[in-house]
Short mmCIF file of C-alpha atoms in Angstrom, two decimals:
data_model
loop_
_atom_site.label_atom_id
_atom_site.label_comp_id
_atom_site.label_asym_id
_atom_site.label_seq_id
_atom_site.Cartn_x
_atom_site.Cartn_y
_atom_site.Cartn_z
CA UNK A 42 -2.56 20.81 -5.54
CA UNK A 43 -1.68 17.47 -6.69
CA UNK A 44 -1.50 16.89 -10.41
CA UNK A 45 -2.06 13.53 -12.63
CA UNK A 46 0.54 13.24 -15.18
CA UNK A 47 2.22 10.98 -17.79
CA UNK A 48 5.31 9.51 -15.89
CA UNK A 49 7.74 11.10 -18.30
CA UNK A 50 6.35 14.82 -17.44
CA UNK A 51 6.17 14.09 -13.79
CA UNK A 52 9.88 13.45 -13.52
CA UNK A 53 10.36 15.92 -16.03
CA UNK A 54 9.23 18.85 -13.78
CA UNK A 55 10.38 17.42 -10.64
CA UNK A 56 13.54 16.28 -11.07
CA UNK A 57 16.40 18.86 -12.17
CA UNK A 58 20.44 17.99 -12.45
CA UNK A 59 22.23 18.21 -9.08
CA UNK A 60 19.13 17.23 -7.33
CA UNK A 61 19.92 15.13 -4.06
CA UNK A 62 16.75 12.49 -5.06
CA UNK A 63 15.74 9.59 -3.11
CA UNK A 64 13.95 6.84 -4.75
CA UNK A 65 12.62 4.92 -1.77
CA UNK A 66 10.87 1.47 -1.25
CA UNK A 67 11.42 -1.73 0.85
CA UNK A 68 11.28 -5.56 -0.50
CA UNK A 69 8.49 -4.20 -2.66
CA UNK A 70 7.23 -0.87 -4.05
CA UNK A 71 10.57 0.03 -5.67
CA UNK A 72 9.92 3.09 -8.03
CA UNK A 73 11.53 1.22 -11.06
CA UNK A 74 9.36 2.97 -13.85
CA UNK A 75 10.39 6.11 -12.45
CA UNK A 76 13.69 5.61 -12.47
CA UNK A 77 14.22 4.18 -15.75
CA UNK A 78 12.13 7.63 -16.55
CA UNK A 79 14.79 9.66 -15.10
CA UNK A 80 17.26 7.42 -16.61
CA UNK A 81 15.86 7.98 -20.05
CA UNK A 82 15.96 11.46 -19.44
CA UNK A 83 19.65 11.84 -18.91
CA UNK A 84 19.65 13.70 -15.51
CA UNK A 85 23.63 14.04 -13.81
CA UNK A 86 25.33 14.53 -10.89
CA UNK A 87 22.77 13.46 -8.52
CA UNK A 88 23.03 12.70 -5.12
CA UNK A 89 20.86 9.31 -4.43
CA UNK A 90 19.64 8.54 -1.31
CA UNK A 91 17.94 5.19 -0.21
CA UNK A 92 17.97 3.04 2.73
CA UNK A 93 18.76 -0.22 0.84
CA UNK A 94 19.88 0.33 -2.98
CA UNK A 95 19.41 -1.96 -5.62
CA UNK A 96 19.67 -2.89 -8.68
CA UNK A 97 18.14 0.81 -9.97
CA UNK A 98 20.89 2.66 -8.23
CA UNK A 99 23.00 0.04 -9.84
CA UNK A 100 21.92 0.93 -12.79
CA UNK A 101 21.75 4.61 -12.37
CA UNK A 102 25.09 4.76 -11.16
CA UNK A 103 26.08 2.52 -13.96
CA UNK A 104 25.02 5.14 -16.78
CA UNK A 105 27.22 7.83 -15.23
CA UNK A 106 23.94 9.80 -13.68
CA UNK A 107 25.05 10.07 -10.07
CA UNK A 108 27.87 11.67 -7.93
CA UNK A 109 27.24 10.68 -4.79
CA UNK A 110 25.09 8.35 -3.16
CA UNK A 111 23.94 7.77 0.99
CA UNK A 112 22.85 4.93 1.87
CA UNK A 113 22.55 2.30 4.81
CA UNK A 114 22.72 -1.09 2.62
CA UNK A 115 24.20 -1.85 -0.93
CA UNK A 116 23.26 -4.65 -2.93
CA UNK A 117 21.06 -6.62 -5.04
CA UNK A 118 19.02 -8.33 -2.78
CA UNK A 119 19.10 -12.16 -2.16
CA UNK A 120 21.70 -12.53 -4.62
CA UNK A 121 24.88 -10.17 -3.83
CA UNK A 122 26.85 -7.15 -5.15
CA UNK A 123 25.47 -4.17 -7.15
CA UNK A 124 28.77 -4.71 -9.80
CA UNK A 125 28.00 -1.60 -11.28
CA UNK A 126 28.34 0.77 -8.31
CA UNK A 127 31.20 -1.31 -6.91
CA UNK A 128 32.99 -0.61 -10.65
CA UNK A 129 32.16 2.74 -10.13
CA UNK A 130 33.48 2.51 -6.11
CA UNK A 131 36.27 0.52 -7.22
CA UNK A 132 37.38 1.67 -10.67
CA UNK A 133 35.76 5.42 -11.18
CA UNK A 134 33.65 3.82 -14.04
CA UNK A 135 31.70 5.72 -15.35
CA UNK A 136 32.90 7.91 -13.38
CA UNK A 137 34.00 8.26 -9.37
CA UNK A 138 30.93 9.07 -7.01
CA UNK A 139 31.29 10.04 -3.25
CA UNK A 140 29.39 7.25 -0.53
CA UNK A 141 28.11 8.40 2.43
CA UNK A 142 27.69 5.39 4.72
CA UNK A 143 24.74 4.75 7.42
CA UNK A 144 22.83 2.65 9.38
CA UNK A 145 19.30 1.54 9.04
CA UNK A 146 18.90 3.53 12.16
CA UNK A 147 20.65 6.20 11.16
CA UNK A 148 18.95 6.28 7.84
CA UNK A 149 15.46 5.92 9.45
CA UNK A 150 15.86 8.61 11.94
CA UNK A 151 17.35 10.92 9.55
CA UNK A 152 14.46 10.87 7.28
CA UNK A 153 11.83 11.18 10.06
CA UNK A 154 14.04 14.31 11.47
CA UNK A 155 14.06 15.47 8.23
CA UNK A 156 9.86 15.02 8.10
CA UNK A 157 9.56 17.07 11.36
CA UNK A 158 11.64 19.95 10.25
CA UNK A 159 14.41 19.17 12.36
CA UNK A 160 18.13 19.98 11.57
CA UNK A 161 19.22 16.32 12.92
CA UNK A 162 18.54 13.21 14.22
CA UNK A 163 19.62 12.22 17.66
CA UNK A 164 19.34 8.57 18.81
CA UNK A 165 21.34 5.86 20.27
CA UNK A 166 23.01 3.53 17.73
CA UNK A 167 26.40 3.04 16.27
CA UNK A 168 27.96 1.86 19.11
CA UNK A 169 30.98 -0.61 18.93
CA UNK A 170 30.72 0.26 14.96
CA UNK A 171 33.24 1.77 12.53
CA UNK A 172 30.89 3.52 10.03
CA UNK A 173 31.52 6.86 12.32
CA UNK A 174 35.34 6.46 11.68
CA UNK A 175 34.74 6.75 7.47
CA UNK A 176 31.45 9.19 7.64
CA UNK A 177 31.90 12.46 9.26
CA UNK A 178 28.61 12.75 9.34
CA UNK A 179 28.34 10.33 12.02
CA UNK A 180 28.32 12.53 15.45
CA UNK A 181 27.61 12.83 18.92
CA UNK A 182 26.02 14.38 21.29
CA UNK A 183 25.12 15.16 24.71
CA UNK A 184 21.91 14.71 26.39
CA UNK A 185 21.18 17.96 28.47
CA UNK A 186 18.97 16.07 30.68
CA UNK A 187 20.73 12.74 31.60
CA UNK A 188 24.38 12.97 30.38
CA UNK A 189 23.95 10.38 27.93
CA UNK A 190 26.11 10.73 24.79
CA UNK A 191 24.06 9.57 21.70
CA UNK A 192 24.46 9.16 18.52
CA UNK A 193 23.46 12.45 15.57
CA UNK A 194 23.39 12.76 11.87
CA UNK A 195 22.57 15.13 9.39
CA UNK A 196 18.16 15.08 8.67
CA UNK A 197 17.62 14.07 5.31
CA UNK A 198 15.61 16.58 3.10
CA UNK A 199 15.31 15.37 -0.34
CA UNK A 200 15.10 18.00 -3.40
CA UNK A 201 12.08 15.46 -4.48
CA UNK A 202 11.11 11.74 -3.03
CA UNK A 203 9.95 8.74 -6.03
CA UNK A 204 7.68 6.30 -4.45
CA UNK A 205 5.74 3.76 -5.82
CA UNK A 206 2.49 2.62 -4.09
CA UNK A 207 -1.01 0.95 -4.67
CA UNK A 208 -3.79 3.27 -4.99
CA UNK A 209 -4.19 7.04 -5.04
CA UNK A 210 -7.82 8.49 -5.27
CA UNK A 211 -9.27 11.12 -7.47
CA UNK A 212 -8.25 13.83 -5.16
CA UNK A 213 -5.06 12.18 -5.08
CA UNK A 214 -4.74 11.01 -1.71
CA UNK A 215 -2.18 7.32 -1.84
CA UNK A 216 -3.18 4.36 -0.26
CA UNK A 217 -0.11 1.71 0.58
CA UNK A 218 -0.49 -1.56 1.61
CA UNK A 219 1.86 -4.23 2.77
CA UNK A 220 5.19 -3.83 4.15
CA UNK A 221 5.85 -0.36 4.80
CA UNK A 222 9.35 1.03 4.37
CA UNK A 223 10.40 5.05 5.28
CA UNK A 224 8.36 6.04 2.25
CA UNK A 225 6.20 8.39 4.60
CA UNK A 226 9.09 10.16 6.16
CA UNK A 227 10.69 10.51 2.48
CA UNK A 228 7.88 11.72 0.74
CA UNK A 229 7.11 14.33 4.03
CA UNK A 230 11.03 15.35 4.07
CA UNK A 231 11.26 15.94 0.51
CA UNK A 232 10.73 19.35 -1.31
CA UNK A 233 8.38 17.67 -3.90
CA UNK A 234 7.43 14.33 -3.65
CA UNK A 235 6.33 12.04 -7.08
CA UNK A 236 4.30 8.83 -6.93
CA UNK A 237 3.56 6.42 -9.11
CA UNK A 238 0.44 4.16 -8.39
CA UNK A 239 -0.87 0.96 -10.18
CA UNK A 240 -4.22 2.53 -10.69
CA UNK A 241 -6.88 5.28 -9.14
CA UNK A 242 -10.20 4.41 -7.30
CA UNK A 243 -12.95 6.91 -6.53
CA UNK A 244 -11.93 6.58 -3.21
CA UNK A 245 -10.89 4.44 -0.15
CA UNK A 246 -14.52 4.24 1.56
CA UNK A 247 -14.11 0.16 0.83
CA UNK A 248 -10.27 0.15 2.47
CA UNK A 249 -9.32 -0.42 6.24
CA UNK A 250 -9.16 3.06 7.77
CA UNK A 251 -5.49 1.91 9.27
CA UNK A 252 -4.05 1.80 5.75
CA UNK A 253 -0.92 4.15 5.25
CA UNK A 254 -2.21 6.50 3.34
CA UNK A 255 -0.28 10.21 2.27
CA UNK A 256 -2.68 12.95 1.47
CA UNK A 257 -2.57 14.88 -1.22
CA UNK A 258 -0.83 17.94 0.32
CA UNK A 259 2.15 16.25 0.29
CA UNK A 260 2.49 14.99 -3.38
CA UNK A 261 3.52 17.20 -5.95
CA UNK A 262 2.65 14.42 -8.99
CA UNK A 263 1.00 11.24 -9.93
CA UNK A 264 1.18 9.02 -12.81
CA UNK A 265 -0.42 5.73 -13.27
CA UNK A 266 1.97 3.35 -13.95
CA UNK A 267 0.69 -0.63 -13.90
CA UNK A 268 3.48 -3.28 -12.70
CA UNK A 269 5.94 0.14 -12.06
CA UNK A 270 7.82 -1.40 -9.51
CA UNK A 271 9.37 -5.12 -10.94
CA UNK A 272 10.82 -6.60 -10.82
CA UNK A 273 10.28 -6.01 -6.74
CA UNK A 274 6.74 -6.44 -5.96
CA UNK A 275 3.75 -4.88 -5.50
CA UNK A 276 0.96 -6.75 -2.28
CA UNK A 277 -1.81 -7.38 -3.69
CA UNK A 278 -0.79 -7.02 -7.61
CA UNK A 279 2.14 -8.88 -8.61
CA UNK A 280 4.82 -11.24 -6.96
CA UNK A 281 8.35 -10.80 -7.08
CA UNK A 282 10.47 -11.13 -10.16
CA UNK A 283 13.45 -13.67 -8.84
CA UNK A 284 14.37 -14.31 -11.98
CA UNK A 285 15.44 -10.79 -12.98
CA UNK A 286 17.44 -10.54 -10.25
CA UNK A 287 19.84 -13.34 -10.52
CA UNK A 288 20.12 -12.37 -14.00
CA UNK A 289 20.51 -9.02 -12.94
CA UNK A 290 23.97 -9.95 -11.39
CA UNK A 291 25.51 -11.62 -14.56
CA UNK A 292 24.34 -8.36 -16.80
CA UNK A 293 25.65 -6.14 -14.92
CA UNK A 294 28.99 -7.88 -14.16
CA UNK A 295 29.95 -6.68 -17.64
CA UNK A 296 30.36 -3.44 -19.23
CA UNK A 297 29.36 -3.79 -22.29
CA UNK A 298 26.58 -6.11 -21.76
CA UNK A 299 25.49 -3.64 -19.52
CA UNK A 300 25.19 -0.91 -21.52
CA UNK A 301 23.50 -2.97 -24.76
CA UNK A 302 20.84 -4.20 -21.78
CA UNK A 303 19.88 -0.52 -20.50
CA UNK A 304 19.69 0.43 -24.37
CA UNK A 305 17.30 -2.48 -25.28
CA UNK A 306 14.90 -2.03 -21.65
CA UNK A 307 15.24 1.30 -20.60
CA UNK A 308 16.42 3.71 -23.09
CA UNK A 309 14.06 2.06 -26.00
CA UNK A 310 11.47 1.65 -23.06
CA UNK A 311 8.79 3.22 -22.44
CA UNK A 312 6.72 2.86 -18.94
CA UNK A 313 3.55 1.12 -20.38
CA UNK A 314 5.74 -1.59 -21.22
CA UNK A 315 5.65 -2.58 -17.53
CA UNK A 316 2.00 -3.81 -17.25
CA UNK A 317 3.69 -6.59 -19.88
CA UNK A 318 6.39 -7.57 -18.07
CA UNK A 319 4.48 -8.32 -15.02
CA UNK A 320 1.49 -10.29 -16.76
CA UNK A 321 2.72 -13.60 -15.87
CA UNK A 322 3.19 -12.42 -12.47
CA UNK A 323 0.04 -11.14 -11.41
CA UNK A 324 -1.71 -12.18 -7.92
CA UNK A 325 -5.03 -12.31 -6.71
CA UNK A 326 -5.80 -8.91 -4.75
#
C-alpha cells in the first residue's frame, strides 16, 4: 500500500547505496527535490539511469555519488554541456564513472521491456550508427518469423524510479498532465517507485478520464513537495526557470564554485524551500 511521507523519509527507505536509480522526467517534471534529497543524504556508487540527463545528474555526478550512468542524451538543455559529468568523463573528478550509451529508442524500449517483464527489448533502430561499436550492450537479433535482423538491448529494471508529477489522490493514485516522458514505463519497471506531487485532491472525478494516471499499486511513496521540479517545469503550476539554467553552465564550469553552490542550495536546503523559489514563476492552472 502506498504511503505519504516527508520527502527526506521517502528516499530514505527507498533508496540504498549501489542502487541502479533512475530519476526520470522530460522538458518538465524533473524530480529535482528528490534528488537534492538523495544528494543531501550522501548515497554512493549509484548507477543513474535517464533518458536525457541534466543538470541533477550533473550535479549528482559532480558530488562523487555515482559510478555509472546510462543514458540516451547528456546535457543541460538549451544551453550545452553538463561540465560536471564531462570533468568526471574527462578527468575522473570526483571520481571516474562508467557510461553506458543509448538511443532514445533504445532507452524507450528498454524501459517498456523492462515494464512487461521482459528480459530485452527488440526493435529496429541503430542502424548506420556507432553507439553499438562503444556499448556492448547494443545487440542483434534475428527475427524467427521474417529473417529480419533487429536491433536488442538489455530491459531496464530500476532498484527504485523518482518521478515528479501533478496530483496524486488520497488513495494515492498520480495524475500527470502535459508532456509525457517514459515516466510510466520507469515507475512500472522499477522495484519501488517514489513520487513526488505538487499537492493531493480528494480525487480526480473533476479531471479528463484520458489523463496519465499510475495507480497506487505501483508506488511505493509519496511526498508533497510544491515547485519540486525547477527549475524544469511543472503544466499547469509553474513555467520554466531559463535563468537557472544558463547560470547553471557557468557554476558548474568550476570546481570550487561548484561545490560552495551545492553547499549553499542543496546541502543547507531543505525541500520546502522549493515552493519559494518558484513563487515568481507560478501560472494560471
Amino acid at each position: 500500500m502506498v504511503s505519504f511521507l516527508p520527502l527526506s523519509r521517502a528516499v530514505a527507505e527507498n533508496l540504498h547505496d549501489g542502487d541502479a536509480v533512475a530519476f526520470e522526467g522530460f522538458t518538465h517534471l524533473i524530480p529535482t527535490a528528490a534528488a537534492h534529497e538523495a544528494i543531501r543524504q550522501g548515497f554512493s556508487e549509484l548507477t543513474l539511469i535517464r533518458m536525457t540527463p541534466d543538470i541533477i545528474y550533473d550535479q549528482m555526478i559532480g558530488m562523487g555519488m555515482a559510478r555509472k550512468i546510462i543514458f540516451s542524451y547528456l546535457g543541460n538543455p538549451g544551453v550545452g554541456l553538463l561540465r560536471r559529468a564531462r570533468d568526471a568523463i574527462e578527468n575522473g573528478f570526483p571520481r571516474r564513472i562508467e557510461i553506458e550509451e543509448h538511443s532514445h529508442a533504445g532507452m524507450a524500449n528498454a524501459y517498456a521491456a523492462g515494464a512487461a517483464g521482459l528480459p530485452c527489448a527488440v526493435f529496429r533502430g541503430y542502424r548506420g550508427a556507432g553507439l553499438a561499436a562503444v556499448n556492448p550492450n547494443i545487440r542483434s537479433v534475428t527475427c524467427p518469423f521474417t529473417g529480419e535482423v533487429l536491433a536488442a538491448v538489455p530491459a531496464i529494471r530500476p532498484d527504485v524510479t523518482f518521478i515528479h508529477a501533478q496530483k496524486a489522490d488520497r488513495k494515492g493514485n498520480v495524475l500527470v498532465e502535459g508532456i509525457i516522458g517514459i515516466q510510466k514505463e520507469a515507475i512500472l519497471a522499477a522495484k519501488r517507485a517514489v513520487v513526488t506531487v505538487e499537492e493531493v485532491v480528494d480525487n480526480f472525478d473533476d479531471f479528463h478520464p484520458n489523463l496519465t494516471v499510475l495507480p497506487s499499486w505501483t508506488i511505493a511513496a509519496i511526498a508533497v513537495v510544491p515547485g519540486g521540479s525547477h527549475p524544469s517545469y511543472t503544466h499547469g503550476y509553474y513555467i520554466r526557470d531559463n535563468a537557472a539554467y544558463l547560470e547553471w553552465d557557468e557554476i558548474a564550469a568550476d570546481r570550487d564554485r561548484f561545490q560552495d553552490w551545492m553547499r549553499r542550495n542543496v546541502l543547507e536546503g531543505r525541500a520546502d524551500d522549493f515552493a519559494v523559489r518558484v513563487k515568481h514563476l507560478r501560472t494560471a492552472a
